[in-house]
């Protein structure tokens, strides 16, 4: 099977987050289409309702990902809108977001390297040693015991995440 950039996790995540449920289906249909497409036809192909397709298209348009050609129907006097995807723009936005996430993780890594962090066994809070001590090492949220997390392990986990993001960025750049 040929490599399809839109199957990448970063691609799907970006669309779900920024254009909502179903937006990935709409983008894939337009991505594969040679010609711009009317919303009714997109609805047909995706199995979504026309109203849902329109909502998604508007969100995509707002971000500059989807665009349309407007054509007047001579008989009815109405305008027909045919939609297409700006592939470069979309990939650029995904890369931008991945870079921001990687930056945030790098900053998080620096902070966590310099502090001893305690986490709740339930996962509801994460606080530095000084504050954990004030709470007698009990979670301020649920009262359960808190454990110190191994900074080395944590650093490695963050590093792995950053590497995986950078790989995704490289894959997108080649698309
Ligand atoms: Zn807790």
mmCIF file of C-alpha atoms and ligand atoms in Angstrom:
data_model
loop_
_atom_site.group_PDB
_atom_site.id
_atom_site.type_symbol
_atom_site.label_atom_id
_atom_site.label_comp_id
_atom_site.label_asym_id
_atom_site.label_seq_id
_atom_site.Cartn_x
_atom_site.Cartn_y
_atom_site.Cartn_z
ATOM 1 C CA UNK A 1 0.000 0.000 0.000
ATOM 2 C CA UNK A 2 1.322 3.413 -0.934
ATOM 3 C CA UNK A 3 2.352 5.824 1.796
ATOM 4 C CA UNK A 4 -0.446 8.240 2.534
ATOM 5 C CA UNK A 5 0.471 11.216 4.635
ATOM 6 C CA UNK A 6 -3.096 11.619 5.863
ATOM 7 C CA UNK A 7 -2.858 8.281 7.666
ATOM 8 C CA UNK A 8 -0.160 9.663 9.984
ATOM 9 C CA UNK A 9 -1.249 9.959 13.623
ATOM 10 C CA UNK A 10 -0.188 13.611 13.757
ATOM 11 C CA UNK A 11 -2.411 14.353 10.783
ATOM 12 C CA UNK A 12 -5.498 12.696 12.286
ATOM 13 C CA UNK A 13 -4.898 14.259 15.716
ATOM 14 C CA UNK A 14 -4.470 17.723 14.276
ATOM 15 C CA UNK A 15 -7.769 17.564 12.386
ATOM 16 C CA UNK A 16 -9.749 16.065 15.267
ATOM 17 C CA UNK A 17 -8.479 18.790 17.553
ATOM 18 C CA UNK A 18 -8.854 21.733 15.196
ATOM 19 C CA UNK A 19 -11.804 20.890 12.990
ATOM 20 C CA UNK A 20 -13.713 18.340 15.035
ATOM 21 C CA UNK A 21 -15.031 14.834 14.590
ATOM 22 C CA UNK A 22 -15.465 13.739 10.985
ATOM 23 C CA UNK A 23 -13.086 16.350 9.616
ATOM 24 C CA UNK A 24 -10.486 13.717 8.767
ATOM 25 C CA UNK A 25 -13.008 11.920 6.524
ATOM 26 C CA UNK A 26 -13.798 15.158 4.699
ATOM 27 C CA UNK A 27 -10.135 16.022 4.205
ATOM 28 C CA UNK A 28 -9.279 12.548 2.875
ATOM 29 C CA UNK A 29 -12.107 12.680 0.298
ATOM 30 C CA UNK A 30 -10.983 16.110 -0.911
ATOM 31 C CA UNK A 31 -7.313 15.131 -0.766
ATOM 32 C CA UNK A 32 -7.922 12.212 -3.132
ATOM 33 C CA UNK A 33 -10.253 14.085 -5.453
ATOM 34 C CA UNK A 34 -8.814 15.548 -8.639
ATOM 35 C CA UNK A 35 -11.463 18.207 -8.862
ATOM 36 C CA UNK A 36 -13.096 20.511 -6.322
ATOM 37 C CA UNK A 37 -16.223 18.918 -4.849
ATOM 38 C CA UNK A 38 -19.664 20.113 -3.788
ATOM 39 C CA UNK A 39 -20.724 19.628 -0.191
ATOM 40 C CA UNK A 40 -23.535 17.201 -1.110
ATOM 41 C CA UNK A 41 -21.072 14.954 -2.869
ATOM 42 C CA UNK A 42 -18.666 15.108 0.092
ATOM 43 C CA UNK A 43 -21.581 14.079 2.324
ATOM 44 C CA UNK A 44 -22.283 11.144 -0.003
ATOM 45 C CA UNK A 45 -18.708 9.969 0.028
ATOM 46 C CA UNK A 46 -18.125 10.338 3.756
ATOM 47 C CA UNK A 47 -21.524 9.213 5.002
ATOM 48 C CA UNK A 48 -21.811 12.441 7.023
ATOM 49 C CA UNK A 49 -24.842 14.713 6.948
ATOM 50 C CA UNK A 50 -24.613 17.727 4.636
ATOM 51 C CA UNK A 51 -24.983 20.037 7.638
ATOM 52 C CA UNK A 52 -22.062 18.302 9.363
ATOM 53 C CA UNK A 53 -19.952 18.594 6.213
ATOM 54 C CA UNK A 54 -20.727 22.310 5.993
ATOM 55 C CA UNK A 55 -19.759 22.899 9.624
ATOM 56 C CA UNK A 56 -16.482 21.064 9.078
ATOM 57 C CA UNK A 57 -15.768 22.928 5.819
ATOM 58 C CA UNK A 58 -16.344 26.250 7.557
ATOM 59 C CA UNK A 59 -13.909 25.335 10.308
ATOM 60 C CA UNK A 60 -11.344 24.225 7.746
ATOM 61 C CA UNK A 61 -11.907 27.369 5.722
ATOM 62 C CA UNK A 62 -11.443 29.555 8.785
ATOM 63 C CA UNK A 63 -7.962 28.081 9.205
ATOM 64 C CA UNK A 64 -7.162 28.409 5.505
ATOM 65 C CA UNK A 65 -7.119 24.634 4.976
ATOM 66 C CA UNK A 66 -10.199 24.396 2.752
ATOM 67 C CA UNK A 67 -11.095 26.745 -0.037
ATOM 68 C CA UNK A 68 -13.874 26.935 -2.583
ATOM 69 C CA UNK A 69 -14.666 27.892 -6.131
ATOM 70 C CA UNK A 70 -17.908 29.786 -6.534
ATOM 71 C CA UNK A 71 -20.006 29.301 -9.642
ATOM 72 C CA UNK A 72 -23.393 30.747 -10.472
ATOM 73 C CA UNK A 73 -26.067 28.372 -11.633
ATOM 74 C CA UNK A 74 -27.712 30.193 -14.555
ATOM 75 C CA UNK A 75 -31.066 28.472 -14.140
ATOM 76 C CA UNK A 76 -31.617 28.898 -10.438
ATOM 77 C CA UNK A 77 -29.475 31.971 -9.897
ATOM 78 C CA UNK A 78 -27.937 30.252 -6.847
ATOM 79 C CA UNK A 79 -24.257 29.862 -6.273
ATOM 80 C CA UNK A 80 -22.575 26.478 -6.257
ATOM 81 C CA UNK A 81 -19.580 26.033 -4.022
ATOM 82 C CA UNK A 82 -16.955 23.452 -4.882
ATOM 83 C CA UNK A 83 -14.398 22.723 -2.220
ATOM 84 C CA UNK A 84 -10.745 21.776 -2.292
ATOM 85 C CA UNK A 85 -7.924 21.373 0.212
ATOM 86 C CA UNK A 86 -4.791 23.489 0.393
ATOM 87 C CA UNK A 87 -2.439 20.575 1.073
ATOM 88 C CA UNK A 88 0.678 22.661 1.634
ATOM 89 C CA UNK A 89 -1.100 24.932 4.060
ATOM 90 C CA UNK A 90 -2.449 21.970 6.029
ATOM 91 C CA UNK A 91 0.912 20.220 6.279
ATOM 92 C CA UNK A 92 2.521 23.520 7.297
ATOM 93 C CA UNK A 93 0.015 23.972 10.125
ATOM 94 C CA UNK A 94 0.549 20.427 11.386
ATOM 95 C CA UNK A 95 4.328 20.885 11.399
ATOM 96 C CA UNK A 96 3.937 24.185 13.234
ATOM 97 C CA UNK A 97 1.834 22.539 15.938
ATOM 98 C CA UNK A 98 4.229 19.607 16.319
ATOM 99 C CA UNK A 99 7.155 22.014 16.715
ATOM 100 C CA UNK A 100 5.277 23.864 19.461
ATOM 101 C CA UNK A 101 4.543 20.591 21.273
ATOM 102 C CA UNK A 102 8.201 19.562 21.037
ATOM 103 C CA UNK A 103 9.259 22.951 22.446
ATOM 104 C CA UNK A 104 6.857 22.620 25.364
ATOM 105 C CA UNK A 105 8.176 19.141 26.141
ATOM 106 C CA UNK A 106 11.765 20.364 26.073
ATOM 107 C CA UNK A 107 10.860 23.091 28.566
ATOM 108 C CA UNK A 108 9.029 20.572 30.738
ATOM 109 C CA UNK A 109 12.108 18.379 30.677
ATOM 110 C CA UNK A 110 14.322 21.243 31.870
ATOM 111 C CA UNK A 111 11.959 22.027 34.740
ATOM 112 C CA UNK A 112 11.624 18.423 35.816
ATOM 113 C CA UNK A 113 15.362 17.874 35.671
ATOM 114 C CA UNK A 114 15.842 20.566 38.267
ATOM 115 C CA UNK A 115 13.143 19.604 40.713
ATOM 116 C CA UNK A 116 12.177 16.472 42.535
ATOM 117 C CA UNK A 117 8.598 15.832 41.551
ATOM 118 C CA UNK A 118 5.976 13.915 43.499
ATOM 119 C CA UNK A 119 2.976 12.377 41.821
ATOM 120 C CA UNK A 120 -0.272 11.047 43.194
ATOM 121 C CA UNK A 121 -0.782 7.304 42.736
ATOM 122 C CA UNK A 122 -4.109 8.142 41.131
ATOM 123 C CA UNK A 123 -2.463 10.658 38.842
ATOM 124 C CA UNK A 124 -4.503 13.654 39.932
ATOM 125 C CA UNK A 125 -1.600 15.869 40.956
ATOM 126 C CA UNK A 126 2.050 16.447 40.280
ATOM 127 C CA UNK A 127 3.938 18.776 42.612
ATOM 128 C CA UNK A 128 7.529 19.651 43.543
ATOM 129 C CA UNK A 129 9.132 18.287 46.722
ATOM 130 C CA UNK A 130 8.737 21.496 48.757
ATOM 131 C CA UNK A 131 4.988 21.574 48.272
ATOM 132 C CA UNK A 132 4.566 17.812 48.672
ATOM 133 C CA UNK A 133 6.346 18.069 52.034
ATOM 134 C CA UNK A 134 3.831 20.695 53.191
ATOM 135 C CA UNK A 135 1.061 18.231 52.444
ATOM 136 C CA UNK A 136 2.932 15.416 54.243
ATOM 137 C CA UNK A 137 3.333 13.695 50.888
ATOM 138 C CA UNK A 138 -0.374 13.205 50.505
ATOM 139 C CA UNK A 139 -2.197 14.260 47.383
ATOM 140 C CA UNK A 140 -3.879 17.670 47.882
ATOM 141 C CA UNK A 141 -6.697 16.454 45.615
ATOM 142 C CA UNK A 142 -7.554 12.982 46.914
ATOM 143 C CA UNK A 143 -5.439 12.499 50.055
ATOM 144 C CA UNK A 144 -3.638 9.387 48.793
ATOM 145 C CA UNK A 145 0.094 8.839 49.159
ATOM 146 C CA UNK A 146 2.403 10.524 46.721
ATOM 147 C CA UNK A 147 5.476 8.966 45.181
ATOM 148 C CA UNK A 148 8.663 10.558 44.033
ATOM 149 C CA UNK A 149 9.241 10.037 40.343
ATOM 150 C CA UNK A 150 12.553 8.992 39.014
ATOM 151 C CA UNK A 151 13.886 12.061 37.172
ATOM 152 C CA UNK A 152 15.991 9.936 34.848
ATOM 153 C CA UNK A 153 13.033 7.831 33.783
ATOM 154 C CA UNK A 154 10.936 10.933 33.319
ATOM 155 C CA UNK A 155 13.623 12.627 31.270
ATOM 156 C CA UNK A 156 13.847 9.566 29.051
ATOM 157 C CA UNK A 157 10.097 9.425 28.559
ATOM 158 C CA UNK A 158 9.989 13.055 27.495
ATOM 159 C CA UNK A 159 13.016 12.569 25.251
ATOM 160 C CA UNK A 160 11.293 9.634 23.533
ATOM 161 C CA UNK A 161 8.168 11.716 22.942
ATOM 162 C CA UNK A 162 10.261 14.517 21.432
ATOM 163 C CA UNK A 163 12.080 12.072 19.142
ATOM 164 C CA UNK A 164 8.800 10.616 17.943
ATOM 165 C CA UNK A 165 7.440 14.105 17.240
ATOM 166 C CA UNK A 166 10.584 15.025 15.313
ATOM 167 C CA UNK A 167 10.218 11.871 13.208
ATOM 168 C CA UNK A 168 6.644 12.851 12.394
ATOM 169 C CA UNK A 169 7.815 16.322 11.412
ATOM 170 C CA UNK A 170 10.398 14.812 9.028
ATOM 171 C CA UNK A 171 7.759 12.543 7.465
ATOM 172 C CA UNK A 172 5.458 15.526 6.933
ATOM 173 C CA UNK A 173 8.214 17.634 5.417
ATOM 174 C CA UNK A 174 8.770 14.970 2.761
ATOM 175 C CA UNK A 175 5.084 14.773 1.885
HETATM 176 ZN ZN1 LIG B 1 -4.644 12.207 44.107
#
